[in-house]
PDB file of C-alpha atoms in Angstrom:
ATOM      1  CA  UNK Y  14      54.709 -47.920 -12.167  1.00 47.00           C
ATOM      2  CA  UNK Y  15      51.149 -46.504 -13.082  1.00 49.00           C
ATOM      3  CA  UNK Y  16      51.198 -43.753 -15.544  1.00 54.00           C
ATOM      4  CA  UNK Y  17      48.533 -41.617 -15.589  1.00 55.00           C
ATOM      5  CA  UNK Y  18      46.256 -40.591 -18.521  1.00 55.00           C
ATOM      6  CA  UNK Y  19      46.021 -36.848 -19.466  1.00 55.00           C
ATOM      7  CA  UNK Y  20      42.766 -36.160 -21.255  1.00 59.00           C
ATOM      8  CA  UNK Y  21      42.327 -34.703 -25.011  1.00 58.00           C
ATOM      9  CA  UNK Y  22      40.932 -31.427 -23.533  1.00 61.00           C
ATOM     10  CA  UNK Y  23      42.763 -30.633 -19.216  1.00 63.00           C
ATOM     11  CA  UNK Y  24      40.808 -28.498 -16.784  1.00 71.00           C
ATOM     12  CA  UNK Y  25      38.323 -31.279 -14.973  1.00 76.00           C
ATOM     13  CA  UNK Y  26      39.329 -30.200 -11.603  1.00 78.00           C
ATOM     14  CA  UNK Y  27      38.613 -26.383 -12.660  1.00 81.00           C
ATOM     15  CA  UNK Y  28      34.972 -26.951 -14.928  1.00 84.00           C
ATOM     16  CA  UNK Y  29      33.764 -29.809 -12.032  1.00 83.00           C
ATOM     17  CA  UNK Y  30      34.423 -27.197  -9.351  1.00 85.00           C
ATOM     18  CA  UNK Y  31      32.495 -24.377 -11.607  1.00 85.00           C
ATOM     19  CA  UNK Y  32      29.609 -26.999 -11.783  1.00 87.00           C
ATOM     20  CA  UNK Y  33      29.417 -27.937  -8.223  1.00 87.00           C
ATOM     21  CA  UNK Y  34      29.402 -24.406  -7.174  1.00 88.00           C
ATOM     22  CA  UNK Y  35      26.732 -23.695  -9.589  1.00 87.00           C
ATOM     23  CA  UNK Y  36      24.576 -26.059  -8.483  1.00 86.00           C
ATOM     24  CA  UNK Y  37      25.152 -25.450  -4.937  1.00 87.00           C
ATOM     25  CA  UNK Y  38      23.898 -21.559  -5.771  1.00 86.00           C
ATOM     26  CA  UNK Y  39      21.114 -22.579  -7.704  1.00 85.00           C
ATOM     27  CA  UNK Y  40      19.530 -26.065  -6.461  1.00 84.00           C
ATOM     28  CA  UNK Y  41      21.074 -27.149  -3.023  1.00 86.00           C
ATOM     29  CA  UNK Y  42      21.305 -23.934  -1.372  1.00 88.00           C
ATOM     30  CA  UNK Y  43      17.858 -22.748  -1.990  1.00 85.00           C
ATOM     31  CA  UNK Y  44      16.551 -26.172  -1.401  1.00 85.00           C
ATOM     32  CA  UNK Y  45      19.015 -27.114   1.420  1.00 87.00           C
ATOM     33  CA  UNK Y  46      17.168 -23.749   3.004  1.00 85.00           C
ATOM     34  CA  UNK Y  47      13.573 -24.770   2.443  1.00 87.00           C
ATOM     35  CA  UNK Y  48      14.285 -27.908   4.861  1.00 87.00           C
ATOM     36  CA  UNK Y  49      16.151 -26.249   7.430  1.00 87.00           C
ATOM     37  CA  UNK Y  50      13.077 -23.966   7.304  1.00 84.00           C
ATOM     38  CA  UNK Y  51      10.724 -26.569   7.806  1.00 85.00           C
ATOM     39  CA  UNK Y  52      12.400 -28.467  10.207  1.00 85.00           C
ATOM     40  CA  UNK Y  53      11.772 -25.672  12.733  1.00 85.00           C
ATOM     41  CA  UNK Y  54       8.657 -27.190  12.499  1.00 87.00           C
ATOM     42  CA  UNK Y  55       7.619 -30.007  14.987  1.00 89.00           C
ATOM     43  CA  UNK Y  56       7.059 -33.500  13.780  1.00 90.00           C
ATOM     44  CA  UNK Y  57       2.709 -33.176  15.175  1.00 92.00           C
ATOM     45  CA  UNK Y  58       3.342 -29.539  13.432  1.00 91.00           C
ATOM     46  CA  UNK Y  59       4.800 -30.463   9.967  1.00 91.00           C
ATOM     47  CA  UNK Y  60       2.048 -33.728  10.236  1.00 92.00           C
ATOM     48  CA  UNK Y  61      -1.201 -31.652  10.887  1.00 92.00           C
ATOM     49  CA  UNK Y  62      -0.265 -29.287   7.956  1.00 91.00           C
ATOM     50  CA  UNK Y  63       0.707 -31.875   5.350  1.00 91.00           C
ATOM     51  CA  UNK Y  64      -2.189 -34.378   6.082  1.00 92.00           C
ATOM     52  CA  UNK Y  65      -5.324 -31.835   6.233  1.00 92.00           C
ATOM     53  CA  UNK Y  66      -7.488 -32.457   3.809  1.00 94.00           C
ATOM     54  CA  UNK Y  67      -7.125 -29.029   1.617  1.00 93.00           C
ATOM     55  CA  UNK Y  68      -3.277 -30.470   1.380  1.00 93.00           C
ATOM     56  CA  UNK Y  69      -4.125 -33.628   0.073  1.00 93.00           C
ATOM     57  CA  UNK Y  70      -6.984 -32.632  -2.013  1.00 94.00           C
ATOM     58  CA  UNK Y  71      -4.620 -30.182  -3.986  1.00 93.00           C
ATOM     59  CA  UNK Y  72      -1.465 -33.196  -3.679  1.00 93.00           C
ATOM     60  CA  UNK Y  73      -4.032 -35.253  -5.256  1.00 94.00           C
ATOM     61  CA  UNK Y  74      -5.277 -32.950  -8.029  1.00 94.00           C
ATOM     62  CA  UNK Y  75      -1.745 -31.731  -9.053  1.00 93.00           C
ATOM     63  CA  UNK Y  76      -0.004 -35.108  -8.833  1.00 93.00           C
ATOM     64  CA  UNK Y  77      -3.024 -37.148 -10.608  1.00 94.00           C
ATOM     65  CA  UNK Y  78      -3.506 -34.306 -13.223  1.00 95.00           C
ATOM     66  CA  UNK Y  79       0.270 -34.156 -14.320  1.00 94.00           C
ATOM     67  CA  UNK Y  80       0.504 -38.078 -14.808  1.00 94.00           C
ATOM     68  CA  UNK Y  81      -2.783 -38.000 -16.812  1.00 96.00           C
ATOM     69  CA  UNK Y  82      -1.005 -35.237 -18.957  1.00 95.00           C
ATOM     70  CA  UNK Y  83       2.501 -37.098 -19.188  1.00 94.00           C
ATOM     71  CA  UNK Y  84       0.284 -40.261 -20.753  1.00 95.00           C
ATOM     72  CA  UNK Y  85      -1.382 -38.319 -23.085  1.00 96.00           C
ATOM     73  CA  UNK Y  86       1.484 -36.760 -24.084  1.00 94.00           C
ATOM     74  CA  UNK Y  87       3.291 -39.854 -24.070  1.00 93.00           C
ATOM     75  CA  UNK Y  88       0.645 -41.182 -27.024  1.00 94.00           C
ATOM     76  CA  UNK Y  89       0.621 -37.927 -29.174  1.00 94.00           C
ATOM     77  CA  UNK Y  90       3.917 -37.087 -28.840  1.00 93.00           C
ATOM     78  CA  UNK Y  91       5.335 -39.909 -30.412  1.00 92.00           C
ATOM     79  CA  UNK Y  92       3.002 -39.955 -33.060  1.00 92.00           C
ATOM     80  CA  UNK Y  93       3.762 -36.835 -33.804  1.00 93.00           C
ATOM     81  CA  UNK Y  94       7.546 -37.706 -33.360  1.00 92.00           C
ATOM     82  CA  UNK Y  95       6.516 -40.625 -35.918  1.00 90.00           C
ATOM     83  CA  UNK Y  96       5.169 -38.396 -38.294  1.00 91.00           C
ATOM     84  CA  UNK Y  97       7.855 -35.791 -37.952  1.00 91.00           C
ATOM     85  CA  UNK Y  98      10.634 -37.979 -38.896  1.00 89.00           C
ATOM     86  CA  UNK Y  99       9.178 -40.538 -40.718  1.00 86.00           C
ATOM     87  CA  UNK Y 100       7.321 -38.514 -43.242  1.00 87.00           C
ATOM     88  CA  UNK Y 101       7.773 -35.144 -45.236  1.00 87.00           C
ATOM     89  CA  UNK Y 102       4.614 -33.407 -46.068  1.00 86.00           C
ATOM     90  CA  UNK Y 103       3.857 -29.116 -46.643  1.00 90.00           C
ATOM     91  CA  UNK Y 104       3.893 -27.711 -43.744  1.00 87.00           C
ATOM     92  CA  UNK Y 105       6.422 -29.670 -41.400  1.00 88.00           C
ATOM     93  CA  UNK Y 106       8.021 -26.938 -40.734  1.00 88.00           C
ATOM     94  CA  UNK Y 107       5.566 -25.141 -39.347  1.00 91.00           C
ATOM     95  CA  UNK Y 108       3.929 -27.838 -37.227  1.00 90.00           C
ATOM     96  CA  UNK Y 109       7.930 -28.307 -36.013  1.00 88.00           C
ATOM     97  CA  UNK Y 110       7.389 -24.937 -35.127  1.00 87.00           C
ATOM     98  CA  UNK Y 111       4.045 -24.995 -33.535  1.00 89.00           C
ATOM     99  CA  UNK Y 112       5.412 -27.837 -31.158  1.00 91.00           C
ATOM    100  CA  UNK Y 113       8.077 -25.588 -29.745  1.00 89.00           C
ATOM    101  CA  UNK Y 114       5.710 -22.682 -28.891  1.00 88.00           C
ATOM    102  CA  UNK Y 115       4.781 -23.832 -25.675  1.00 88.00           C
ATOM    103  CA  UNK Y 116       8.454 -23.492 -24.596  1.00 85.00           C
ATOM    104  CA  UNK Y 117       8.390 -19.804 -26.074  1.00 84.00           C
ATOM    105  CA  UNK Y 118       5.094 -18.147 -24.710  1.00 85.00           C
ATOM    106  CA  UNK Y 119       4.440 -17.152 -21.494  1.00 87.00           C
ATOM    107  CA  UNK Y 120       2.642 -19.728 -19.442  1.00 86.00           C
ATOM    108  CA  UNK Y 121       0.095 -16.983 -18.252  1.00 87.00           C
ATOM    109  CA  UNK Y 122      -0.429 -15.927 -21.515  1.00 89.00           C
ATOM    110  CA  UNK Y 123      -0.918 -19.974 -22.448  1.00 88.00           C
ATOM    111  CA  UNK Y 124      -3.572 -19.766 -19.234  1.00 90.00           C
ATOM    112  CA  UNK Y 125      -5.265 -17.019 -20.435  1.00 91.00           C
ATOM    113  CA  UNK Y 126      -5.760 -18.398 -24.135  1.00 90.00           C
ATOM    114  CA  UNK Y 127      -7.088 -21.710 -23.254  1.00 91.00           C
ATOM    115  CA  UNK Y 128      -9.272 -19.942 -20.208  1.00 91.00           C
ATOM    116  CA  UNK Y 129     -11.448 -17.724 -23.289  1.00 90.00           C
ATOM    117  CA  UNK Y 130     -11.219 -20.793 -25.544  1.00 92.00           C
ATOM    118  CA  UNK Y 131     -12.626 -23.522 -23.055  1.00 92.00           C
ATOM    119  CA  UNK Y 132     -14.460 -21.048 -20.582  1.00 90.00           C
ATOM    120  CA  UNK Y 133     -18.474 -22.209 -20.691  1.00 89.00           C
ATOM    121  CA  UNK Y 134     -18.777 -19.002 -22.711  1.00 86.00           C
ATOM    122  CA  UNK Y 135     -15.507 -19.817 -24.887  1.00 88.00           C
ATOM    123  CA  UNK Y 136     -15.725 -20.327 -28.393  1.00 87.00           C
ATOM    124  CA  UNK Y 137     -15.061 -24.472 -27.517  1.00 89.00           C
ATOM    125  CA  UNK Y 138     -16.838 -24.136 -23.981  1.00 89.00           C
ATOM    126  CA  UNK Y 139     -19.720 -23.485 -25.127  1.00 90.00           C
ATOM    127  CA  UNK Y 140     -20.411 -26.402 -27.253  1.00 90.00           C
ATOM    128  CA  UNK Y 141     -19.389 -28.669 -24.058  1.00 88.00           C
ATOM    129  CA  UNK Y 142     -21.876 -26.398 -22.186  1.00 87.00           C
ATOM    130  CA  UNK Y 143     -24.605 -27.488 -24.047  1.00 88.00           C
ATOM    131  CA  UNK Y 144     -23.578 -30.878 -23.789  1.00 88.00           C
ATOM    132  CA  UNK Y 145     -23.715 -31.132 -20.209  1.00 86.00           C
ATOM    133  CA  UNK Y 146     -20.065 -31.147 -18.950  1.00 87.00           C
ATOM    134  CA  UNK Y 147     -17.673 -28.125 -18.395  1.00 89.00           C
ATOM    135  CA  UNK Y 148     -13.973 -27.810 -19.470  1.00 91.00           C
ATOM    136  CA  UNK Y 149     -12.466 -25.309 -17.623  1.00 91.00           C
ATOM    137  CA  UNK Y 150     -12.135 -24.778 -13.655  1.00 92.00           C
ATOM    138  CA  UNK Y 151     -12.450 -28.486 -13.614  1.00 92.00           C
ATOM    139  CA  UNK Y 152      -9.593 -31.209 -13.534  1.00 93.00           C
ATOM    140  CA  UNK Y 153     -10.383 -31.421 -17.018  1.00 93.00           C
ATOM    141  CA  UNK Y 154      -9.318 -27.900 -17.733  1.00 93.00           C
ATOM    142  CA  UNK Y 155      -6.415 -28.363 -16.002  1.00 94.00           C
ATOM    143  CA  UNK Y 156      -5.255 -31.432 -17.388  1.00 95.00           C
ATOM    144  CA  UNK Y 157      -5.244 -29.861 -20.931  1.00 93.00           C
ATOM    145  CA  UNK Y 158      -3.787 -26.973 -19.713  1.00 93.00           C
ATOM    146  CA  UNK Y 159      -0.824 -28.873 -18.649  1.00 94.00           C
ATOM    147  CA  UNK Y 160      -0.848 -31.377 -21.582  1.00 94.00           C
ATOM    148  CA  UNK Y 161      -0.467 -27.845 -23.898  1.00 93.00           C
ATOM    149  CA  UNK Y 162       2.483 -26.611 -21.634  1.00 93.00           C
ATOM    150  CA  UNK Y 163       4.629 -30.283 -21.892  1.00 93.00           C
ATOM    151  CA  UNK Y 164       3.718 -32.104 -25.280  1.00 93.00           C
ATOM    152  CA  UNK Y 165       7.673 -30.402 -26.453  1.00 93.00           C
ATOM    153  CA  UNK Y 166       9.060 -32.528 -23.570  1.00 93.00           C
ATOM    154  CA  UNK Y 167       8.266 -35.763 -25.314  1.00 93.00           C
ATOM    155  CA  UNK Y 168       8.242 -35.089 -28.801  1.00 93.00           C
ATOM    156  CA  UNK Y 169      11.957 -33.331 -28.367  1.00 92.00           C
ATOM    157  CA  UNK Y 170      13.339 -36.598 -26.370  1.00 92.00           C
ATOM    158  CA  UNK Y 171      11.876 -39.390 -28.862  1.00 92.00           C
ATOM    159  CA  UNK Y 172      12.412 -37.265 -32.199  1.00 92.00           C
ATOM    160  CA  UNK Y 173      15.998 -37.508 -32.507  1.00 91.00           C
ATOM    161  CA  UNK Y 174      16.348 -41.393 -31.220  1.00 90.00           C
ATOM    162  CA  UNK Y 175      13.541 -42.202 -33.712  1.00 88.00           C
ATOM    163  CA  UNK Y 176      15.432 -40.529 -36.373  1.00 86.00           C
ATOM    164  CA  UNK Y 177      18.853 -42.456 -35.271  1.00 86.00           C
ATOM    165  CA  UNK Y 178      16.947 -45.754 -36.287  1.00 82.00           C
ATOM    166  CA  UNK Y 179      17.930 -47.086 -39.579  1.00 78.00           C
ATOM    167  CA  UNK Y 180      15.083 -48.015 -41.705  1.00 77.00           C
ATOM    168  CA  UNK Y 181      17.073 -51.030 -42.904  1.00 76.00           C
ATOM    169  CA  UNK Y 182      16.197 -52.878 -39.342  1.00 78.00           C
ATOM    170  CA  UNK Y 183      12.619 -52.699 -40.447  1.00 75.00           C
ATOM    171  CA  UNK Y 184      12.993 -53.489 -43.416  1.00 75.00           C
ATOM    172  CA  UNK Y 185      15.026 -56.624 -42.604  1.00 80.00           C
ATOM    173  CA  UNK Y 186      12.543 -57.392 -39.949  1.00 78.00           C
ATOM    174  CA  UNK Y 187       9.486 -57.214 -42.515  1.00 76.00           C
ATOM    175  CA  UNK Y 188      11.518 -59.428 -45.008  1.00 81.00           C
ATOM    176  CA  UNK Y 189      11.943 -61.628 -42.519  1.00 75.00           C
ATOM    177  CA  UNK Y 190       8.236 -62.092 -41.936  1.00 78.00           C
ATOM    178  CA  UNK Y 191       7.557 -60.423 -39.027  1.00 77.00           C
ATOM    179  CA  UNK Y 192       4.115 -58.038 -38.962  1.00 79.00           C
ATOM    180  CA  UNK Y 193       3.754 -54.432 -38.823  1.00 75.00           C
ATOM    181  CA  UNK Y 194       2.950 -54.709 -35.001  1.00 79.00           C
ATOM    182  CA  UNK Y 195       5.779 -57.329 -34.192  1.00 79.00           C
ATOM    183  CA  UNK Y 196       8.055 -55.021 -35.783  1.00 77.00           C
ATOM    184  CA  UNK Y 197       7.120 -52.316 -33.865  1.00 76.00           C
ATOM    185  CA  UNK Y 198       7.155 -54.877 -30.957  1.00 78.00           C
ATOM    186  CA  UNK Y 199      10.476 -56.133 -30.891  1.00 77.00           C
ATOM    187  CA  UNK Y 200      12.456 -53.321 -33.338  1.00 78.00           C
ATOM    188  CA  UNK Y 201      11.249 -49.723 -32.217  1.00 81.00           C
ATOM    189  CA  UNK Y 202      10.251 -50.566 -28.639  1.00 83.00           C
ATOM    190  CA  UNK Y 203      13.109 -51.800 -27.373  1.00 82.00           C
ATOM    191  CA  UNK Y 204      14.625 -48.654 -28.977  1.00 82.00           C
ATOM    192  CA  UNK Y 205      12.467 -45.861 -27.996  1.00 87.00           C
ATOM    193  CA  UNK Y 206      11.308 -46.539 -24.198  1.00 87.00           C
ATOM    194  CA  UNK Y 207      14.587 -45.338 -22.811  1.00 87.00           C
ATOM    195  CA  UNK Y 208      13.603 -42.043 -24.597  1.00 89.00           C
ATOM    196  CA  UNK Y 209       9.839 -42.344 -24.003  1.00 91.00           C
ATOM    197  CA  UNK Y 210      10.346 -42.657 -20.259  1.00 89.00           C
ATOM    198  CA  UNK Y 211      12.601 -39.651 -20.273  1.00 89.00           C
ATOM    199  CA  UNK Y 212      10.134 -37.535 -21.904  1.00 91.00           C
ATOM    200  CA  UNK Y 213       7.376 -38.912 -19.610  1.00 92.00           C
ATOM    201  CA  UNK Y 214       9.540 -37.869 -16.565  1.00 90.00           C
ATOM    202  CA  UNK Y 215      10.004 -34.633 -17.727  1.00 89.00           C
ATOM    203  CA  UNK Y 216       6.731 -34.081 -18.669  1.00 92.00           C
ATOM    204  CA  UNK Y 217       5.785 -35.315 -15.689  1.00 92.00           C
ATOM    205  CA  UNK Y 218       7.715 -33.137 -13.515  1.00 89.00           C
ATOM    206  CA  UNK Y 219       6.764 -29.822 -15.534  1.00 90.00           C
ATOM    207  CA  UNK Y 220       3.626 -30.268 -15.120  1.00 92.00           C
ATOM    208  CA  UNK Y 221       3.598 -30.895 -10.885  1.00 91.00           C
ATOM    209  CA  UNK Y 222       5.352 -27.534 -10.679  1.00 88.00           C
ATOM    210  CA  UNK Y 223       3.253 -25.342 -13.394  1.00 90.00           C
ATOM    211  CA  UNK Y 224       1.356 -22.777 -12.022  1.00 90.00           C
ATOM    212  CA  UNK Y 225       1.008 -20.175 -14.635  1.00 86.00           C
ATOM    213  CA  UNK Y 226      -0.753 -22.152 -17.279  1.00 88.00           C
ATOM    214  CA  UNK Y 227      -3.095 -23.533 -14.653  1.00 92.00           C
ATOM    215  CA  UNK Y 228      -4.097 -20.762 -12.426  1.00 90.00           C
ATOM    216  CA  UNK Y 229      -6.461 -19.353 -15.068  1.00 90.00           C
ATOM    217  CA  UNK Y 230      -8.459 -22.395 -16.058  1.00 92.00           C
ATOM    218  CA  UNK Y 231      -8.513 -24.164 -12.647  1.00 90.00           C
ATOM    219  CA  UNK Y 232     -10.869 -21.570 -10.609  1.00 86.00           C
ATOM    220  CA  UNK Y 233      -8.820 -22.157  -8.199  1.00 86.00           C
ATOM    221  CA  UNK Y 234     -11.364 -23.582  -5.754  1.00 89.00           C
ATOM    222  CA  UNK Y 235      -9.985 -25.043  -2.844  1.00 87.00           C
ATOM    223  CA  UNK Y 236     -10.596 -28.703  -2.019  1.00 89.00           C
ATOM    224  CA  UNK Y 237     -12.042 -29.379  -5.750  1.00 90.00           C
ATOM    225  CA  UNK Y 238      -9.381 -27.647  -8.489  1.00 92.00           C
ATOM    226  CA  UNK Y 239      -6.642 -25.833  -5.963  1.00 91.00           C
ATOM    227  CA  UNK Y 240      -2.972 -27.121  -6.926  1.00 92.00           C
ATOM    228  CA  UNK Y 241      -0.476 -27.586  -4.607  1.00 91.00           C
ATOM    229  CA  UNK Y 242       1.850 -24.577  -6.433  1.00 91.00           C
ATOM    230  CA  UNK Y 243      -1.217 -22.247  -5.811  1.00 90.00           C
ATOM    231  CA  UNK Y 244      -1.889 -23.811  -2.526  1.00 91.00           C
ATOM    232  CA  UNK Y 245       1.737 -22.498  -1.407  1.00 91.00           C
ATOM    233  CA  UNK Y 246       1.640 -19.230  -2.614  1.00 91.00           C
ATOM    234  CA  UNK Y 247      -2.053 -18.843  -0.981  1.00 89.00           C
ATOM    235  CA  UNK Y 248       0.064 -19.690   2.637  1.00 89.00           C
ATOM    236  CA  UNK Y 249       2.808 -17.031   1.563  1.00 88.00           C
ATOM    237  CA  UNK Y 250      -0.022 -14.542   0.997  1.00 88.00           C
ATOM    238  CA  UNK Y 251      -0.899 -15.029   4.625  1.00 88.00           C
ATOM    239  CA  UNK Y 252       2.757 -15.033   5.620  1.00 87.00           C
ATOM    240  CA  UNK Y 253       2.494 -18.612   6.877  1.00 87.00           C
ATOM    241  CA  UNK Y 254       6.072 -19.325   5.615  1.00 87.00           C
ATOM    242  CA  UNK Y 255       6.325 -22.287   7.742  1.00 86.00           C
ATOM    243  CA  UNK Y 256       3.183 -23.767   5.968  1.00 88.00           C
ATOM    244  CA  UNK Y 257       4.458 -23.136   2.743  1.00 90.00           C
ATOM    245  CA  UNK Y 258       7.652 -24.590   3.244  1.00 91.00           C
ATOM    246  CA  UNK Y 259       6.195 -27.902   4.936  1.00 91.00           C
ATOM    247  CA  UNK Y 260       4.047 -28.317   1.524  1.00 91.00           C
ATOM    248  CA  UNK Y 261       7.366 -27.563  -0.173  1.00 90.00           C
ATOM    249  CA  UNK Y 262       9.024 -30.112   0.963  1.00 91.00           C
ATOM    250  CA  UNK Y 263       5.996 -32.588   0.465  1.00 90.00           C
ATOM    251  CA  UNK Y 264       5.860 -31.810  -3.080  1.00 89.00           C
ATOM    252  CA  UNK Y 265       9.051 -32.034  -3.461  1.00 89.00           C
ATOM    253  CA  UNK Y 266       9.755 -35.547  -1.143  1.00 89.00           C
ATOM    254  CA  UNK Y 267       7.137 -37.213  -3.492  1.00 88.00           C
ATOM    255  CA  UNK Y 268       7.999 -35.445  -6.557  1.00 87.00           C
ATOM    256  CA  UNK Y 269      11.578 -37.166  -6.072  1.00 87.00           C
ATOM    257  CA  UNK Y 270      10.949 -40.446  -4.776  1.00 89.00           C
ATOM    258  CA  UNK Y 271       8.668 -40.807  -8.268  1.00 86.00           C
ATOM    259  CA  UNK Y 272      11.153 -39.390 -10.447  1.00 84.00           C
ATOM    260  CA  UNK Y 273      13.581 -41.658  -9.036  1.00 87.00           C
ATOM    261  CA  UNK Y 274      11.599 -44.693  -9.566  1.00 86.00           C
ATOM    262  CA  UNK Y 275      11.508 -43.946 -13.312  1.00 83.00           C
ATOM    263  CA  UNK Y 276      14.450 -43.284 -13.773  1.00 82.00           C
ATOM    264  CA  UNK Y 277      15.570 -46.758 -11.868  1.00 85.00           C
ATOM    265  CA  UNK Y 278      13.241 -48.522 -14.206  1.00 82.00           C
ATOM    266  CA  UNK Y 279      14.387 -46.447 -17.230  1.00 76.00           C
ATOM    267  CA  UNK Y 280      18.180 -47.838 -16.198  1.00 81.00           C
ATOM    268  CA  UNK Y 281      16.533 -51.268 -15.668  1.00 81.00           C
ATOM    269  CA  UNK Y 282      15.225 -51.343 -19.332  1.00 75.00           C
ATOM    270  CA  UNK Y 283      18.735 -49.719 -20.853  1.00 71.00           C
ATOM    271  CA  UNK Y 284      20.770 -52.646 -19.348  1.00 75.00           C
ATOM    272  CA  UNK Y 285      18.260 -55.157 -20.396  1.00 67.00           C
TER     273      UNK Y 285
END
């Protein structure tokens, strides 16, 4: 006769049902409606407006632009996470603090900021002016833009599984022999790219959907810095709600299938 276990704390079947119907309010629903929307749309009819060229100029830009941001953040972040944890210096606190503010302040207000900093007439553009090459409404701008508005992503994953680490491992490792690279190698790697690619893929996916941030220092020129956010809300402006929901569901068809290949590779690298 099977006996079944209570747990410490009852109420599963109340709290799951609480979770599934808050989900169901505030991710499947909406997004359950953007593809019934869209499939209203013919297959030649959702194909000529998700394969024109302004589409897949901006899929391009927005796509390429937040991976180039995710790496870069990716690098910094964990040498700042290094630093952070490994280290105590004056004024930790207030670079701990400085990392959190883009999570704080308004992502227009972020846009606008780094728009009169990096603008050709900026107190920073203006020294790239004069070098030859602009900063913002170029890829360039945007890319920094969106590197400001996810660096917390990354430093906020690896910090706390870098501080988990016991120093003794190293230590061991070094008195062992092994170099400061192989002990990096074989002792923190191993460690920290379950938390790096998390980081990464949230990075990564905050910065396909930012729009405030990036409105500002793109220039928003279509088929050179348009993003695919702006792109959507440029077919709602012209009440093209079937266009905007067929790049909808584009973005987020490809913004899925990539997030689900890290996180299949993240699982691959936990279980090895």
């Amino acid at each position: 006769m099977s006996r079944r276990t209570s747990p410490v704390i009852p109420g599963f079947g109340l709290t799951l049902g609480y979770t599934l119907v808050y989900l169901s309010l505030l991710v499947l629903i909406p997004l359950g409606a953007m593809f019934v929307h869209a499939a209203q749309l013919t297959w030649d009819q959702f194909w000529a407006i998700v394969s024109s060229p302004r589409v897949l100029a901006a899929l391009k830009l927005s796509f390429g632009t937040a991976l180039l941001a995710a790496v870069i953040n990716g690098v910094i972040g964990t040498l700042l996470a290094w630093v952070l944890v490994r280290y105590t210096f004056p004024g930790r606190k207030i670079i701990e603090a400085m990392i959190d503010l883009p999570f704080a302040l308004p992502t227009a207000v972020a846009g606008i900021a780094l728009t009169a900093l990096y603008a050709p007439g900026g107190l920073v553009g203006q020294f790239a002016t004069a070098l030859g090459f602009k900063i913002a409404y170029t890829p360039l701008g945007i890319t920094l833009a969106l590197t400001f508005v996810t660096l917390p992503f990354v430093v906020r994953t690896i910090q706390p599984v870098l501080a988990d680490i016991p120093r003794e491992v190293e230590e061991a490792a070094a008195c062992l022999g092994a170099k400061p690279l192989q002990v990096a190698r074989h002792v923190l790697l191993p460690a920290l790219l379950p938390a790096w690619l998390t980081g990464f893929a949230l990075a990564f996916a905050r910065g396909v959907g930012e729009y405030g941030s990036v409105i500002f220092i793109a220039g928003n020129m279509p088929m050179k810095t348009e993003i695919l956010p702006l792109l959507i809300m440029v077919q709602l402006d012209q009440y093209n709600y079937a266009g905007a929901t067929a790049i909808g569901v584009l973005m987020l068809v490809v913004s899925f299938i990539l997030l689900l290949l890290i996180n299949l590779l993240q699982r691959r690298i936990s279980r090895s």
